[in-house]
PDB file of C-alpha atoms in Angstrom:
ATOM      1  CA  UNK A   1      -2.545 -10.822 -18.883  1.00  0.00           C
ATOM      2  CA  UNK A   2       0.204 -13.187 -19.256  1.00  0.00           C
ATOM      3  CA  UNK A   3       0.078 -16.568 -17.038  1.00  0.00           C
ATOM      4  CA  UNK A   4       2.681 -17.921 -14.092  1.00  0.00           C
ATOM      5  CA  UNK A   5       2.288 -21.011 -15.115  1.00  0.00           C
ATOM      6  CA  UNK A   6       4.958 -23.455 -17.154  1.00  0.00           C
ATOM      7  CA  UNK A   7       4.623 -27.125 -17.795  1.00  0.00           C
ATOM      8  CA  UNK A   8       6.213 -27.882 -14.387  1.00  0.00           C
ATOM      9  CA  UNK A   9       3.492 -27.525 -11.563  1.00  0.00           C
ATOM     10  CA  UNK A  10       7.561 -26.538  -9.173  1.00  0.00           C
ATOM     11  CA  UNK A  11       8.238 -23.956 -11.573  1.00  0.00           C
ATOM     12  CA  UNK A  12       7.035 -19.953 -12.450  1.00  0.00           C
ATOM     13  CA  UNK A  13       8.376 -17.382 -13.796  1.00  0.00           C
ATOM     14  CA  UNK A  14       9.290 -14.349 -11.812  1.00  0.00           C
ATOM     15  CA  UNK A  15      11.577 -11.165 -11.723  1.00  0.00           C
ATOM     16  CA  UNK A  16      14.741 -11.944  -9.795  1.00  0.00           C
ATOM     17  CA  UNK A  17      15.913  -8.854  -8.106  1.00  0.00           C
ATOM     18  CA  UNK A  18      19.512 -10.162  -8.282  1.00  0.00           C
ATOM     19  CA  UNK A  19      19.844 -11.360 -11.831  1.00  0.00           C
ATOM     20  CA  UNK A  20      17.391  -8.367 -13.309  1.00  0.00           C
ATOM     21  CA  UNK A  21      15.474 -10.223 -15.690  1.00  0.00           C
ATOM     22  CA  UNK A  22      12.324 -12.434 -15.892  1.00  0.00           C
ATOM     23  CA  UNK A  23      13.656 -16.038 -15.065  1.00  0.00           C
ATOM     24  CA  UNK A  24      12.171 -19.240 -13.631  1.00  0.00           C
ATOM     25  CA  UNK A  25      11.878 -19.699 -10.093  1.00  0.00           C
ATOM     26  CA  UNK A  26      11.360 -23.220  -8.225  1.00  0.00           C
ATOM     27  CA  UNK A  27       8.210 -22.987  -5.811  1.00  0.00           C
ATOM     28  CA  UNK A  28       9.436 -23.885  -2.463  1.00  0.00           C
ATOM     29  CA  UNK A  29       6.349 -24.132  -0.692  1.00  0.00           C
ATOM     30  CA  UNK A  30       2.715 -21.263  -1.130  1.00  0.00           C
ATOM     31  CA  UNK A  31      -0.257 -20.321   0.888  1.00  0.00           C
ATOM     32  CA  UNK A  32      -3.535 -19.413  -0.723  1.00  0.00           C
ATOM     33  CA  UNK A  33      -5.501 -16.782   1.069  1.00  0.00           C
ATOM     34  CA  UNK A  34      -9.237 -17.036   0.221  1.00  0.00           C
ATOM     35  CA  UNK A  35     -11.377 -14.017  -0.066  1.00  0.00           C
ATOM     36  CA  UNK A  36     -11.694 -11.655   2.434  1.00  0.00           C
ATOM     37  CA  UNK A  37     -15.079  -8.868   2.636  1.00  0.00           C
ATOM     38  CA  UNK A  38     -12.903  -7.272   5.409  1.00  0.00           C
ATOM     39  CA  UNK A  39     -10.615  -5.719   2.817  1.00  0.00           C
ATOM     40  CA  UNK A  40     -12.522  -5.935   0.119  1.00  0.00           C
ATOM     41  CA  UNK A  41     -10.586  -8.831  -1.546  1.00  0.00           C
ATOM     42  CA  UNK A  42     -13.084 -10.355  -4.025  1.00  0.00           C
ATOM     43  CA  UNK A  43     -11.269 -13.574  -5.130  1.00  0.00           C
ATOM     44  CA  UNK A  44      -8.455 -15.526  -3.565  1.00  0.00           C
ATOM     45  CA  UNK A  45      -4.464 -14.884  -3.295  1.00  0.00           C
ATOM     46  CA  UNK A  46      -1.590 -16.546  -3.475  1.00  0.00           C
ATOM     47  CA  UNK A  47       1.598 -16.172  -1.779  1.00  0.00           C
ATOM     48  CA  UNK A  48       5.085 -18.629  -3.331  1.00  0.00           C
ATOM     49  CA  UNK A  49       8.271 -19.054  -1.171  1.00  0.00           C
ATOM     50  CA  UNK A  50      10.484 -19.556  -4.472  1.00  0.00           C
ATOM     51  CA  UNK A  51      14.242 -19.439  -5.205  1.00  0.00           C
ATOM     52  CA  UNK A  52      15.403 -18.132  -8.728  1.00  0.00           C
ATOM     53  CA  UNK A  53      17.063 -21.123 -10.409  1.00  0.00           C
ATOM     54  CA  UNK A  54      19.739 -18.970 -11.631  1.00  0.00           C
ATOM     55  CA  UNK A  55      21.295 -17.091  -8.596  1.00  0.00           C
ATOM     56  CA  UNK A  56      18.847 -19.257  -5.943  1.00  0.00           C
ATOM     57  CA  UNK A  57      17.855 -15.969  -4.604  1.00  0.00           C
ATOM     58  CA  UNK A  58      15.044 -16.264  -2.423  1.00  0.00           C
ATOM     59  CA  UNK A  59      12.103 -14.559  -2.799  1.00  0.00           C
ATOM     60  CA  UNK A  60       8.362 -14.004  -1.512  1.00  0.00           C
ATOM     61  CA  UNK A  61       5.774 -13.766  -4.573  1.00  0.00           C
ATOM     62  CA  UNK A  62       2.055 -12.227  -4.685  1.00  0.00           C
ATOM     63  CA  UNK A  63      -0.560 -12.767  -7.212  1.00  0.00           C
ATOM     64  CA  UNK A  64      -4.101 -12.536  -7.734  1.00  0.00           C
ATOM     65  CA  UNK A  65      -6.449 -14.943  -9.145  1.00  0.00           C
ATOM     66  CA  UNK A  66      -8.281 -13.764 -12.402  1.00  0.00           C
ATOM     67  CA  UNK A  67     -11.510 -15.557 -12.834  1.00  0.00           C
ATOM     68  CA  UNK A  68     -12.368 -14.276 -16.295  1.00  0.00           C
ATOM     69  CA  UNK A  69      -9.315 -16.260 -17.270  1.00  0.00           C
ATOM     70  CA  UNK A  70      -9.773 -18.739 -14.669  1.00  0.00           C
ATOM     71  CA  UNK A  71      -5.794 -18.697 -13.674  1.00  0.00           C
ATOM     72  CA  UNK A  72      -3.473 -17.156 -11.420  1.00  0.00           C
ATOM     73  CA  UNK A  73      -1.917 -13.359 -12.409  1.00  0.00           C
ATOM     74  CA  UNK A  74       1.842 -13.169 -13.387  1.00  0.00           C
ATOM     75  CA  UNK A  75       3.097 -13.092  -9.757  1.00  0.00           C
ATOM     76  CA  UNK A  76       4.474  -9.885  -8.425  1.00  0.00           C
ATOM     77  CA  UNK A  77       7.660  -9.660  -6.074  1.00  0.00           C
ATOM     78  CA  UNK A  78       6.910  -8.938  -2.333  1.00  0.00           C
ATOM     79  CA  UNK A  79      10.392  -9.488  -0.771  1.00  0.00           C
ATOM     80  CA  UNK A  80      13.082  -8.389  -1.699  1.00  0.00           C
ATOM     81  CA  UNK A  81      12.566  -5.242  -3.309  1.00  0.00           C
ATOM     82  CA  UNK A  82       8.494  -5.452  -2.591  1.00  0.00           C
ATOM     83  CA  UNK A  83       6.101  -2.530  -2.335  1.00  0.00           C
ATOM     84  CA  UNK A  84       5.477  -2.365   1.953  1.00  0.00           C
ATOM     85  CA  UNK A  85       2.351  -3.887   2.365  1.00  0.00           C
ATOM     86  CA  UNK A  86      -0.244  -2.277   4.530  1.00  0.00           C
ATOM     87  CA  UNK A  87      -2.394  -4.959   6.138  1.00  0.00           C
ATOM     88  CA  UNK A  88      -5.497  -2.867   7.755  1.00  0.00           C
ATOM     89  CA  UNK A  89      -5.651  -1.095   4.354  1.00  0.00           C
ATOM     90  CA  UNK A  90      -8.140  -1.904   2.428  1.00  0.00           C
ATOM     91  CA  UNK A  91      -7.763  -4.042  -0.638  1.00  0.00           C
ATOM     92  CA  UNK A  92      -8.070  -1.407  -3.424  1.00  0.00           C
ATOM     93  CA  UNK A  93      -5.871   0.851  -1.792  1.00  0.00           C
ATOM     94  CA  UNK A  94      -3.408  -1.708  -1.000  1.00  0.00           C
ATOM     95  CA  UNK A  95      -2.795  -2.562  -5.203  1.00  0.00           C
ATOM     96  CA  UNK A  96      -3.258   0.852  -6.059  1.00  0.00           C
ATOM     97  CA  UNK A  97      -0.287   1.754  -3.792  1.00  0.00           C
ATOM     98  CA  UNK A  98       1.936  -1.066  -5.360  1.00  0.00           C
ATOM     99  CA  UNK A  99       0.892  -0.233  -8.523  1.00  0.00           C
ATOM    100  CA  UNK A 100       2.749   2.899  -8.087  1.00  0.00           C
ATOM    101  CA  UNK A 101       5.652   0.963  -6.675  1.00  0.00           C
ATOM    102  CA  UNK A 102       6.120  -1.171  -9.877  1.00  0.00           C
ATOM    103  CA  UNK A 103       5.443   2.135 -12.226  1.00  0.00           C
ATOM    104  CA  UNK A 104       8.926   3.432 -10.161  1.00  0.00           C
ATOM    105  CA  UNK A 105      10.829   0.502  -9.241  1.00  0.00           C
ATOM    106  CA  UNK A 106      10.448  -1.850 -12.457  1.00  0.00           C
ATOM    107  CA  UNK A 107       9.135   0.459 -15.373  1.00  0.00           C
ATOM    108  CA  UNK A 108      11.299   3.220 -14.356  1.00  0.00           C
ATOM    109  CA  UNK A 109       7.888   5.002 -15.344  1.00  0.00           C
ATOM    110  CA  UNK A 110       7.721   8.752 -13.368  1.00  0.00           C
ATOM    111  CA  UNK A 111       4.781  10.457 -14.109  1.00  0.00           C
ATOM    112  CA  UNK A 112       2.774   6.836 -14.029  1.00  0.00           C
ATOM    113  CA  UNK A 113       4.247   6.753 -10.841  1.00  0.00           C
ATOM    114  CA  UNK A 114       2.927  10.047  -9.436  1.00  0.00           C
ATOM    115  CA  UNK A 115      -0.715   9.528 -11.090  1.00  0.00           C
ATOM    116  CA  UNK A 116      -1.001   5.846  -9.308  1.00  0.00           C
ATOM    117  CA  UNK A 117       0.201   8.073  -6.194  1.00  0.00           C
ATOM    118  CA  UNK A 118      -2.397  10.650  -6.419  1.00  0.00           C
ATOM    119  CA  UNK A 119      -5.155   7.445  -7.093  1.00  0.00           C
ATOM    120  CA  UNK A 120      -3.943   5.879  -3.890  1.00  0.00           C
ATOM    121  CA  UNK A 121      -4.594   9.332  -2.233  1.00  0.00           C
ATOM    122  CA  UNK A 122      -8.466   9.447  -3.699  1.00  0.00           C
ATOM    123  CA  UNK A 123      -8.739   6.035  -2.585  1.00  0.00           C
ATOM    124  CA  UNK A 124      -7.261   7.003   0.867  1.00  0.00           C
ATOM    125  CA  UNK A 125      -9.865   9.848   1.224  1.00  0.00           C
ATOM    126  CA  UNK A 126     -12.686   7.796   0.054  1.00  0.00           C
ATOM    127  CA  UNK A 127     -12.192   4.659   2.700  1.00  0.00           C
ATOM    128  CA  UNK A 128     -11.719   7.796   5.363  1.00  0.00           C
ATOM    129  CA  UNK A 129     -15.353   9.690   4.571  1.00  0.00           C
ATOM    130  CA  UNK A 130     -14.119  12.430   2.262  1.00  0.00           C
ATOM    131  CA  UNK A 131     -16.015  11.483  -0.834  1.00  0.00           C
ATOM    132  CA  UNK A 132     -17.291  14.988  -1.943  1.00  0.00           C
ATOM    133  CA  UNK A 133     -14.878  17.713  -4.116  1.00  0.00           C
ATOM    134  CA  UNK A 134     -11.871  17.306  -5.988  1.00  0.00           C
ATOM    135  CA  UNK A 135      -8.816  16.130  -4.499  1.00  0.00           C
ATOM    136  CA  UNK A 136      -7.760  19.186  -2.556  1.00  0.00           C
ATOM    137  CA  UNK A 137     -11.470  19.960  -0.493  1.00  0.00           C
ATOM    138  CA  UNK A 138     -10.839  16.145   0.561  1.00  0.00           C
ATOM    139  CA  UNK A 139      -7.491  16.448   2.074  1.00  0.00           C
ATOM    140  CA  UNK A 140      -8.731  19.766   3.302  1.00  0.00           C
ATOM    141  CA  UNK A 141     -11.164  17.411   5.111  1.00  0.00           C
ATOM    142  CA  UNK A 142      -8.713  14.740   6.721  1.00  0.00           C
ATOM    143  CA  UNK A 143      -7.408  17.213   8.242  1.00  0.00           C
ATOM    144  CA  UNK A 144     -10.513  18.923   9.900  1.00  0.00           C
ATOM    145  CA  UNK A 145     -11.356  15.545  10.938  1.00  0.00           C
ATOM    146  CA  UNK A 146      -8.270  14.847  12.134  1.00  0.00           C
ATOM    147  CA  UNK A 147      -7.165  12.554  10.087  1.00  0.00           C
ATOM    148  CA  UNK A 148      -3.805  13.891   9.094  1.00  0.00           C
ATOM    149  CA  UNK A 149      -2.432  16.970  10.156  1.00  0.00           C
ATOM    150  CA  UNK A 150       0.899  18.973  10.109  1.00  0.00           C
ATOM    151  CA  UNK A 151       3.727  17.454   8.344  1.00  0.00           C
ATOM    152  CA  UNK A 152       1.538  14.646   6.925  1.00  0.00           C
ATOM    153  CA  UNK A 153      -1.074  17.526   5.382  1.00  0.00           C
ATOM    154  CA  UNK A 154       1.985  19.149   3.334  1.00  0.00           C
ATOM    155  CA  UNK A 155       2.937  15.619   1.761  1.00  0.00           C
ATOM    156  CA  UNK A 156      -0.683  15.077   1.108  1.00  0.00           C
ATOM    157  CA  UNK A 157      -1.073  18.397  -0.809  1.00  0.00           C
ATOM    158  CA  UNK A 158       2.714  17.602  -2.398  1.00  0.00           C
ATOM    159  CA  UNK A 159       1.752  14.217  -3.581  1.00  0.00           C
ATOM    160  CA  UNK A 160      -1.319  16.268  -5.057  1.00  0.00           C
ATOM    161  CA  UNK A 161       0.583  18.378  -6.848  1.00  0.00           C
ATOM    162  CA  UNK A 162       3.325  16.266  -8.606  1.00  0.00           C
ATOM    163  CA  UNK A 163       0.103  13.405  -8.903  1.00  0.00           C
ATOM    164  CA  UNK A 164      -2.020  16.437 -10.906  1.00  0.00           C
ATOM    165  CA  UNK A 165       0.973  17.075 -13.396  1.00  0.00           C
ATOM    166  CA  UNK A 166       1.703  13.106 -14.091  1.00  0.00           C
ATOM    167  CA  UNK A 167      -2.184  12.780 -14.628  1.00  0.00           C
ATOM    168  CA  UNK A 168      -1.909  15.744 -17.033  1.00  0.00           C
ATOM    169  CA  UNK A 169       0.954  14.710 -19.041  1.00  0.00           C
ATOM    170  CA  UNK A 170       3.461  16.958 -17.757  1.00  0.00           C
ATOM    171  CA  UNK A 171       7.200  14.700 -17.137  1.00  0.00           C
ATOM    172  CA  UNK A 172       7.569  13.938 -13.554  1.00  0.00           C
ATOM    173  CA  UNK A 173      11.157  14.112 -12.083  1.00  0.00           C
ATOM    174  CA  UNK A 174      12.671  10.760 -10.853  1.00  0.00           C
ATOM    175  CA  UNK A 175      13.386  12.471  -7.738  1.00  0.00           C
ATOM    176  CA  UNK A 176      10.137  14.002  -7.004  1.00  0.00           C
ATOM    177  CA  UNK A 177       8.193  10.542  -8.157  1.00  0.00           C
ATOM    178  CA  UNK A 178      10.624   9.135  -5.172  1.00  0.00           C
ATOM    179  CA  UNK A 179       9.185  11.437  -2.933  1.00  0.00           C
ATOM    180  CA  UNK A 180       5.305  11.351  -3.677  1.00  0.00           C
ATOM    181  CA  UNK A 181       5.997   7.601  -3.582  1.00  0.00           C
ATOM    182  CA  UNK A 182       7.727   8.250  -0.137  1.00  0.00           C
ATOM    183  CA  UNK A 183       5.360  10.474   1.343  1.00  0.00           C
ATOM    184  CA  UNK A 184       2.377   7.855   0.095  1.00  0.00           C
ATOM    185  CA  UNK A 185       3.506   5.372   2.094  1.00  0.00           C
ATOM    186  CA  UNK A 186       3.491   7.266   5.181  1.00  0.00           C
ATOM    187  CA  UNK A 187      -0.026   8.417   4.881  1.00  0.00           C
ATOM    188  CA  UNK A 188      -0.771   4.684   4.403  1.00  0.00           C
ATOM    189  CA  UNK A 189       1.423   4.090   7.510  1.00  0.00           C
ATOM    190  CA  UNK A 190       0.113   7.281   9.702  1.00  0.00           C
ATOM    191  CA  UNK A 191      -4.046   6.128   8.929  1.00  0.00           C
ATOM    192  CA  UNK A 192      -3.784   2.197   8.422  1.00  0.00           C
ATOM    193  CA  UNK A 193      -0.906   1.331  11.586  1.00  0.00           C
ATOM    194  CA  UNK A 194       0.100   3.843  13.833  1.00  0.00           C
ATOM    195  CA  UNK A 195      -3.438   5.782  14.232  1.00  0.00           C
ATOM    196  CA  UNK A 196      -4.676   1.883  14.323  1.00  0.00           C
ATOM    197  CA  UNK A 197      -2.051   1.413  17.098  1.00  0.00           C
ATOM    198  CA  UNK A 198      -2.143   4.133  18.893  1.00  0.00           C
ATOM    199  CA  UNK A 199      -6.080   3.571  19.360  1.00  0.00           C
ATOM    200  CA  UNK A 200      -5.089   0.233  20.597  1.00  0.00           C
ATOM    201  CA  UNK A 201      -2.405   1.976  23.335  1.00  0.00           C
ATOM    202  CA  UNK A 202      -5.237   4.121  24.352  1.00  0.00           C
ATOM    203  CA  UNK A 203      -7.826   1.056  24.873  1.00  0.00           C
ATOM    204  CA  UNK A 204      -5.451  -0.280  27.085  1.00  0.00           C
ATOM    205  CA  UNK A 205      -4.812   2.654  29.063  1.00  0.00           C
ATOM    206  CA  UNK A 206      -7.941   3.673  29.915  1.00  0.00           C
ATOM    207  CA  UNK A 207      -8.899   0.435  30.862  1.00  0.00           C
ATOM    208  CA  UNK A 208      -5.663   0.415  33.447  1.00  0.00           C
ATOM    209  CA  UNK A 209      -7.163   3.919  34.210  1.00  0.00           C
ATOM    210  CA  UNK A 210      -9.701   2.828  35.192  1.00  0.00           C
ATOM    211  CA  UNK A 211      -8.313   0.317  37.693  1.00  0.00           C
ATOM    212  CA  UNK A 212      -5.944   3.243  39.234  1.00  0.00           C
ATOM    213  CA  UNK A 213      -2.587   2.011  37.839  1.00  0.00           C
ATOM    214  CA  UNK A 214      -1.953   4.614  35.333  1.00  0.00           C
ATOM    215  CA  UNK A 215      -3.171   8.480  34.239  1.00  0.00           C
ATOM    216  CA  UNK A 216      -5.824   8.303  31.635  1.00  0.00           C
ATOM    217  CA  UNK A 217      -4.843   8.893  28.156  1.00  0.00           C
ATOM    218  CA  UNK A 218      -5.191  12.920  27.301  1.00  0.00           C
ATOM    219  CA  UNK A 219      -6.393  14.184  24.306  1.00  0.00           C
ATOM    220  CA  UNK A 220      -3.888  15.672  21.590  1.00  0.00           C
ATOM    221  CA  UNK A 221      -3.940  19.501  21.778  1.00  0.00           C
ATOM    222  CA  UNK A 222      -5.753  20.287  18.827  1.00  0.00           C
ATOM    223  CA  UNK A 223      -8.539  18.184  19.407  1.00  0.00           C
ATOM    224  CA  UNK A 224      -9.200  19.721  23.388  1.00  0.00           C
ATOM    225  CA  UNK A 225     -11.444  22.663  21.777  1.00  0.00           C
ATOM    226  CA  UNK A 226     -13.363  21.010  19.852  1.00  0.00           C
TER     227      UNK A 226
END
């Protein structure tokens, strides 16, 4: 993989979403994140506040740090025009996701689009528990675990289908590679933040509960019977 780096140490070379086209960007300021077992990031990652020298857009750029070539990866746009990243996700889920973002967004690439999807999905279900079956016994079992349900269940078994016939070499739709990429992102939101949050809003109710300021925190519907 192609290097960031140019002769000047204040310069890289980045996609501009303004100008549409590789061009080189004056580093502004960047903050190297070190490893982290947490997420399962194995080596260290940097993050550039650079302006394009053409337009002087500013931008936010990512990139990981390859140790077989002992250099930093081409750097990837985060802002503007950045795949959403999910913090509590874990690492490999996290690049697998914005893999799929770049397949749409810069490669115009559809059915690469929809079979990055559908890897982000396995990935999902793997970090959750579901590790046995194909794809469709472990959505069936994010749901029966409540994990997902309703709404969120159909876009998992969507993002399924339209993943299975990228994979297979069938053309994916621009529209429908939209949507699985869509409906990705809010399974990564539903699992990784708001389930995340909403534990964290529960935590604090119970513990007011417990004081006798507030009702305690009732169980969703389908969960009462079991």
């Amino acid at each position: 993989m192609s290097s960031s780096n140019t002769s000047d140490p204040d310069l890289l070379i980045a996609d501009c979403p303004v100008c549409r086209k590789k061009v080189l960007a004056a580093v502004h300021g960047e903050v190297v994140e070190p490893p982290d077992d947490d997420i399962g990031r194995e080596d260290p990652y940097r993050v550039v506040l650079a302006a394009c020298t053409n337009c002087s857009t500013a931008m936010v750029l990512a990139s990981d740090y390859l140790h077989g070539l002992q250099e930093w990866e081409s750097p990837e746009n985060v802002w503007p025009n950045g795949a959403t990243v999910v913090t509590n996700a874990p690492w490999e889920v996290q690049r697998s996701f914005q893999e799929a973002y770049r397949c749409f967004h810069h490669a115009n690439a559809y059915s690469a689009t929809a079979t990055m999807a559908r890897r982000t999905m396995e990935l999902i279900c793997k970090d959750q528990g579901a590790t046995t079956g194909n794809l469709a016994r472990k959505i069936t079992w994010l749901q029966q675990n409540n994990k997902i349900e309703g709404r969120l269940l159909d876009w998992a078994t969507a993002l399924r289908f339209v993943g299975n016939e990228g994979a297979h070499g069938d053309a994916v739709k621009r529209q429908d590679a939209e949507d699985v990429l869509a409906f990705t992102e809010a399974l990564l939101e539903h699992i990784y933040v708001l389930t995340v949050q909403y534990e964290k809003f529960s935590e604090r109710r119970l513990k007011r509960a417990v004081k006798g300021t507030v009702p305690a925190p009732q169980a969703p519907k389908d969960q009462v019977s079991s």
